[in-house]
CSV table of C-alpha atoms in Angstrom, one decimal:
chain,number,residue,atom,x,y,z
A,1,UNK,CA,-148.1,-41.1,-98.6
A,2,UNK,CA,-150.7,-40.8,-96.0
A,3,UNK,CA,-153.3,-43.3,-94.7
A,4,UNK,CA,-157.0,-42.6,-94.6
A,5,UNK,CA,-158.8,-44.2,-91.8
A,6,UNK,CA,-162.3,-45.5,-93.3
A,7,UNK,CA,-165.4,-45.0,-91.8
A,8,UNK,CA,-168.3,-47.4,-92.8
A,9,UNK,CA,-169.7,-44.9,-95.4
A,10,UNK,CA,-166.0,-44.5,-96.8
A,11,UNK,CA,-165.8,-48.1,-97.0
A,12,UNK,CA,-169.1,-49.0,-98.6
A,13,UNK,CA,-168.5,-46.2,-101.2
A,14,UNK,CA,-164.9,-47.7,-102.2
A,15,UNK,CA,-166.3,-51.1,-102.2
A,16,UNK,CA,-168.9,-50.0,-104.6
A,17,UNK,CA,-166.5,-48.4,-106.9
A,18,UNK,CA,-164.2,-51.3,-106.7
A,19,UNK,CA,-167.1,-53.7,-107.8
A,20,UNK,CA,-168.2,-51.4,-110.5
A,21,UNK,CA,-164.8,-50.8,-112.0
A,22,UNK,CA,-164.0,-54.7,-112.0
A,23,UNK,CA,-167.5,-55.3,-113.7
A,24,UNK,CA,-166.7,-52.7,-116.2
A,25,UNK,CA,-163.4,-54.4,-117.0
A,26,UNK,CA,-164.9,-57.8,-117.0
A,27,UNK,CA,-168.4,-57.4,-118.2
A,28,UNK,CA,-168.6,-61.3,-119.2
A,29,UNK,CA,-167.4,-62.5,-115.8
A,30,UNK,CA,-164.6,-64.6,-117.6
A,31,UNK,CA,-161.5,-62.6,-116.8
A,32,UNK,CA,-161.6,-61.4,-112.9
A,33,UNK,CA,-158.6,-63.6,-112.3
A,34,UNK,CA,-155.6,-63.7,-114.8
A,35,UNK,CA,-152.6,-66.2,-114.6
A,36,UNK,CA,-149.7,-64.5,-116.5
A,37,UNK,CA,-148.2,-66.5,-119.0
A,38,UNK,CA,-145.3,-64.5,-120.6
A,39,UNK,CA,-144.8,-61.9,-123.4
A,40,UNK,CA,-145.8,-64.1,-126.4
A,41,UNK,CA,-149.3,-63.5,-127.7
A,42,UNK,CA,-149.1,-65.8,-130.9
A,43,UNK,CA,-149.0,-69.6,-131.2
A,44,UNK,CA,-147.5,-72.1,-132.2
A,45,UNK,CA,-144.4,-71.3,-130.4
A,46,UNK,CA,-141.1,-73.4,-130.3
A,47,UNK,CA,-138.9,-73.1,-127.1
A,48,UNK,CA,-135.3,-71.7,-127.4
A,49,UNK,CA,-132.2,-72.8,-125.7
A,50,UNK,CA,-130.5,-70.1,-123.9
A,51,UNK,CA,-127.2,-70.3,-121.9
A,52,UNK,CA,-126.8,-68.3,-119.0
A,53,UNK,CA,-124.0,-65.8,-118.8
A,54,UNK,CA,-123.3,-62.5,-116.9
A,55,UNK,CA,-125.0,-60.4,-119.6
A,56,UNK,CA,-128.3,-62.3,-120.0
A,57,UNK,CA,-129.3,-63.1,-116.4
A,58,UNK,CA,-132.6,-61.7,-116.4
A,59,UNK,CA,-133.5,-62.8,-120.0
A,60,UNK,CA,-132.4,-66.6,-119.1
A,61,UNK,CA,-134.7,-66.6,-115.9
A,62,UNK,CA,-137.5,-65.2,-117.9
A,63,UNK,CA,-137.0,-67.9,-120.7
A,64,UNK,CA,-136.8,-70.6,-118.0
A,65,UNK,CA,-140.0,-69.3,-116.3
A,66,UNK,CA,-141.9,-69.2,-119.6
A,67,UNK,CA,-140.8,-72.7,-120.7
A,68,UNK,CA,-141.9,-74.0,-117.3
A,69,UNK,CA,-145.3,-72.4,-117.5
A,70,UNK,CA,-145.8,-73.7,-121.1
A,71,UNK,CA,-144.8,-77.2,-119.7
A,72,UNK,CA,-147.3,-76.9,-116.7
A,73,UNK,CA,-150.2,-75.6,-119.0
A,74,UNK,CA,-149.7,-78.4,-121.3
A,75,UNK,CA,-150.2,-80.7,-118.4
A,76,UNK,CA,-153.4,-79.0,-117.6
A,77,UNK,CA,-154.5,-79.3,-121.3
A,78,UNK,CA,-154.0,-75.6,-122.4
A,79,UNK,CA,-151.4,-76.5,-125.1
A,80,UNK,CA,-150.3,-79.5,-127.0
A,81,UNK,CA,-146.5,-80.1,-126.8
A,82,UNK,CA,-144.4,-82.0,-129.3
A,83,UNK,CA,-140.4,-82.5,-129.1
A,84,UNK,CA,-138.9,-81.2,-132.2
A,85,UNK,CA,-135.4,-81.2,-131.3
A,86,UNK,CA,-132.4,-81.2,-129.0
A,87,UNK,CA,-129.9,-78.6,-128.3
A,88,UNK,CA,-126.7,-79.1,-126.0
A,89,UNK,CA,-128.6,-81.7,-124.2
A,90,UNK,CA,-132.0,-79.9,-123.6
A,91,UNK,CA,-135.1,-80.8,-125.3
A,92,UNK,CA,-136.7,-78.3,-127.6
A,93,UNK,CA,-140.7,-78.5,-127.7
A,94,UNK,CA,-143.3,-76.8,-130.1
A,95,UNK,CA,-146.4,-75.8,-128.2
A,96,UNK,CA,-149.7,-74.9,-129.8
A,97,UNK,CA,-153.2,-73.7,-128.2
A,98,UNK,CA,-155.7,-76.5,-127.7
A,99,UNK,CA,-159.5,-75.5,-127.8
A,100,UNK,CA,-159.4,-75.2,-124.3
A,101,UNK,CA,-156.4,-73.0,-123.9
A,102,UNK,CA,-157.8,-70.6,-126.9
A,103,UNK,CA,-161.2,-70.4,-124.9
A,104,UNK,CA,-159.3,-69.0,-121.8
A,105,UNK,CA,-156.4,-67.0,-123.3
A,106,UNK,CA,-156.9,-63.3,-123.1
A,107,UNK,CA,-153.9,-61.2,-124.5
A,108,UNK,CA,-151.0,-63.1,-122.6
A,109,UNK,CA,-152.8,-64.5,-119.6
A,110,UNK,CA,-155.2,-67.3,-118.9
A,111,UNK,CA,-158.2,-65.7,-117.5
A,112,UNK,CA,-161.4,-66.8,-115.6
A,113,UNK,CA,-164.0,-65.8,-113.2
A,114,UNK,CA,-165.5,-62.9,-111.7
A,115,UNK,CA,-164.2,-60.9,-108.8
A,116,UNK,CA,-166.8,-60.0,-106.0
A,117,UNK,CA,-165.3,-57.4,-103.7
A,118,UNK,CA,-166.2,-58.3,-99.9
A,119,UNK,CA,-164.4,-55.6,-98.1
A,120,UNK,CA,-161.9,-52.7,-97.8
A,121,UNK,CA,-159.3,-52.7,-95.3
A,122,UNK,CA,-156.9,-49.8,-96.0
A,123,UNK,CA,-156.6,-46.7,-98.4
A,124,UNK,CA,-153.5,-44.9,-98.8
A,125,UNK,CA,-153.3,-41.9,-101.0
A,126,UNK,CA,-149.6,-41.3,-102.8
A,127,UNK,CA,-148.3,-38.8,-105.5
A,128,UNK,CA,-146.1,-40.8,-107.8
A,129,UNK,CA,-142.8,-39.7,-109.5
A,130,UNK,CA,-144.6,-37.6,-112.0
A,131,UNK,CA,-147.0,-35.9,-109.9
A,132,UNK,CA,-150.1,-38.0,-110.4
A,133,UNK,CA,-152.4,-38.6,-107.2
A,134,UNK,CA,-152.9,-42.2,-106.7
A,135,UNK,CA,-155.1,-44.4,-104.3
A,136,UNK,CA,-153.8,-47.5,-103.1
A,137,UNK,CA,-156.7,-49.8,-101.9
A,138,UNK,CA,-156.2,-53.0,-100.0
A,139,UNK,CA,-159.5,-55.1,-100.4
A,140,UNK,CA,-160.8,-58.6,-99.9
A,141,UNK,CA,-162.7,-60.6,-102.7
A,142,UNK,CA,-164.3,-63.6,-103.6
A,143,UNK,CA,-164.0,-65.6,-106.9
A,144,UNK,CA,-167.1,-66.9,-108.8
A,145,UNK,CA,-167.1,-69.1,-112.0
A,146,UNK,CA,-163.9,-70.8,-111.2
A,147,UNK,CA,-163.5,-73.5,-114.1
A,148,UNK,CA,-162.9,-77.0,-113.7
A,149,UNK,CA,-159.4,-77.0,-115.1
A,150,UNK,CA,-158.3,-74.8,-112.4
A,151,UNK,CA,-159.8,-76.6,-109.3
A,152,UNK,CA,-158.5,-79.9,-110.6
A,153,UNK,CA,-154.9,-78.8,-111.1
A,154,UNK,CA,-154.3,-76.5,-108.1
A,155,UNK,CA,-151.0,-78.5,-107.5
A,156,UNK,CA,-149.6,-77.4,-111.0
A,157,UNK,CA,-150.8,-73.8,-110.6
A,158,UNK,CA,-149.0,-73.6,-107.1
A,159,UNK,CA,-145.7,-74.7,-108.7
A,160,UNK,CA,-145.8,-71.9,-111.3
A,161,UNK,CA,-147.3,-69.1,-109.0
A,162,UNK,CA,-146.8,-70.1,-105.5
A,163,UNK,CA,-148.8,-71.6,-102.6
A,164,UNK,CA,-150.2,-68.2,-101.8
A,165,UNK,CA,-152.1,-68.4,-105.1
A,166,UNK,CA,-153.1,-72.1,-104.6
A,167,UNK,CA,-154.6,-71.1,-101.2
A,168,UNK,CA,-156.8,-68.5,-102.8
A,169,UNK,CA,-158.0,-70.5,-105.7
A,170,UNK,CA,-158.7,-73.1,-103.1
A,171,UNK,CA,-161.0,-71.1,-100.8
A,172,UNK,CA,-162.1,-68.8,-103.8
A,173,UNK,CA,-161.2,-65.8,-101.9
A,174,UNK,CA,-158.2,-63.4,-100.9
A,175,UNK,CA,-157.1,-59.9,-100.9
A,176,UNK,CA,-155.2,-57.7,-103.3
A,177,UNK,CA,-153.9,-54.2,-103.9
A,178,UNK,CA,-155.7,-51.8,-106.4
A,179,UNK,CA,-154.3,-48.7,-107.9
A,180,UNK,CA,-156.6,-45.8,-108.8
A,181,UNK,CA,-155.1,-42.7,-110.7
A,182,UNK,CA,-156.7,-39.5,-110.5
A,183,UNK,CA,-157.9,-38.4,-114.1
A,184,UNK,CA,-160.2,-35.6,-115.4
A,185,UNK,CA,-163.3,-37.8,-115.1
A,186,UNK,CA,-162.6,-39.1,-111.6
A,187,UNK,CA,-160.6,-41.9,-110.7
A,188,UNK,CA,-159.4,-44.6,-113.1
A,189,UNK,CA,-158.9,-48.2,-111.9
A,190,UNK,CA,-155.5,-49.5,-113.4
A,191,UNK,CA,-156.1,-53.4,-113.7
A,192,UNK,CA,-157.9,-56.4,-112.4
A,193,UNK,CA,-156.3,-59.1,-110.5
A,194,UNK,CA,-153.3,-60.5,-112.4
A,195,UNK,CA,-151.1,-63.1,-110.9
A,196,UNK,CA,-147.6,-62.8,-112.3
A,197,UNK,CA,-145.2,-64.4,-109.8
A,198,UNK,CA,-147.5,-65.3,-107.2
A,199,UNK,CA,-147.2,-62.2,-105.1
A,200,UNK,CA,-150.5,-60.6,-103.7
């Protein structure tokens, strides 16, 4: 890996490229920021009891995190929630998308807004394990079109994704790391800003 010192011209070119790629991936301005929900893409969904043991620790924590996110987003109004059973002392719930949830669910994320790139800090060029040249760009951004369900439920979102995410959404600005992979036609940006576990 090596770090490239950015001149004003370099920074402006990368900033322009980042913005063009963000807008290409998000032409309607409604999926600049995505809060990762879980692997499930079809609803209604009924939660599952899972007992932790030495063989399923990763699955157990994934299931637990998913149930907490379902419960949190039901408080926000993205899901209906109905208790349907009890297993080993744990309540089992059935969740279904509301109209609000349906509007903002994109694949397995709740997405919103448009990212506006405001600056570029750092550019690292690396070669990955299969020989691809990759640019890692650290940049600042602002968020436009943040919906009311986000701004009025920041404490719940912070519980689910961390206080760092809350600070970003409170100020409507933050920084992120973007990966570009070298392809025949140029550089391909891999994804927008997706929040999984609150790490930025």
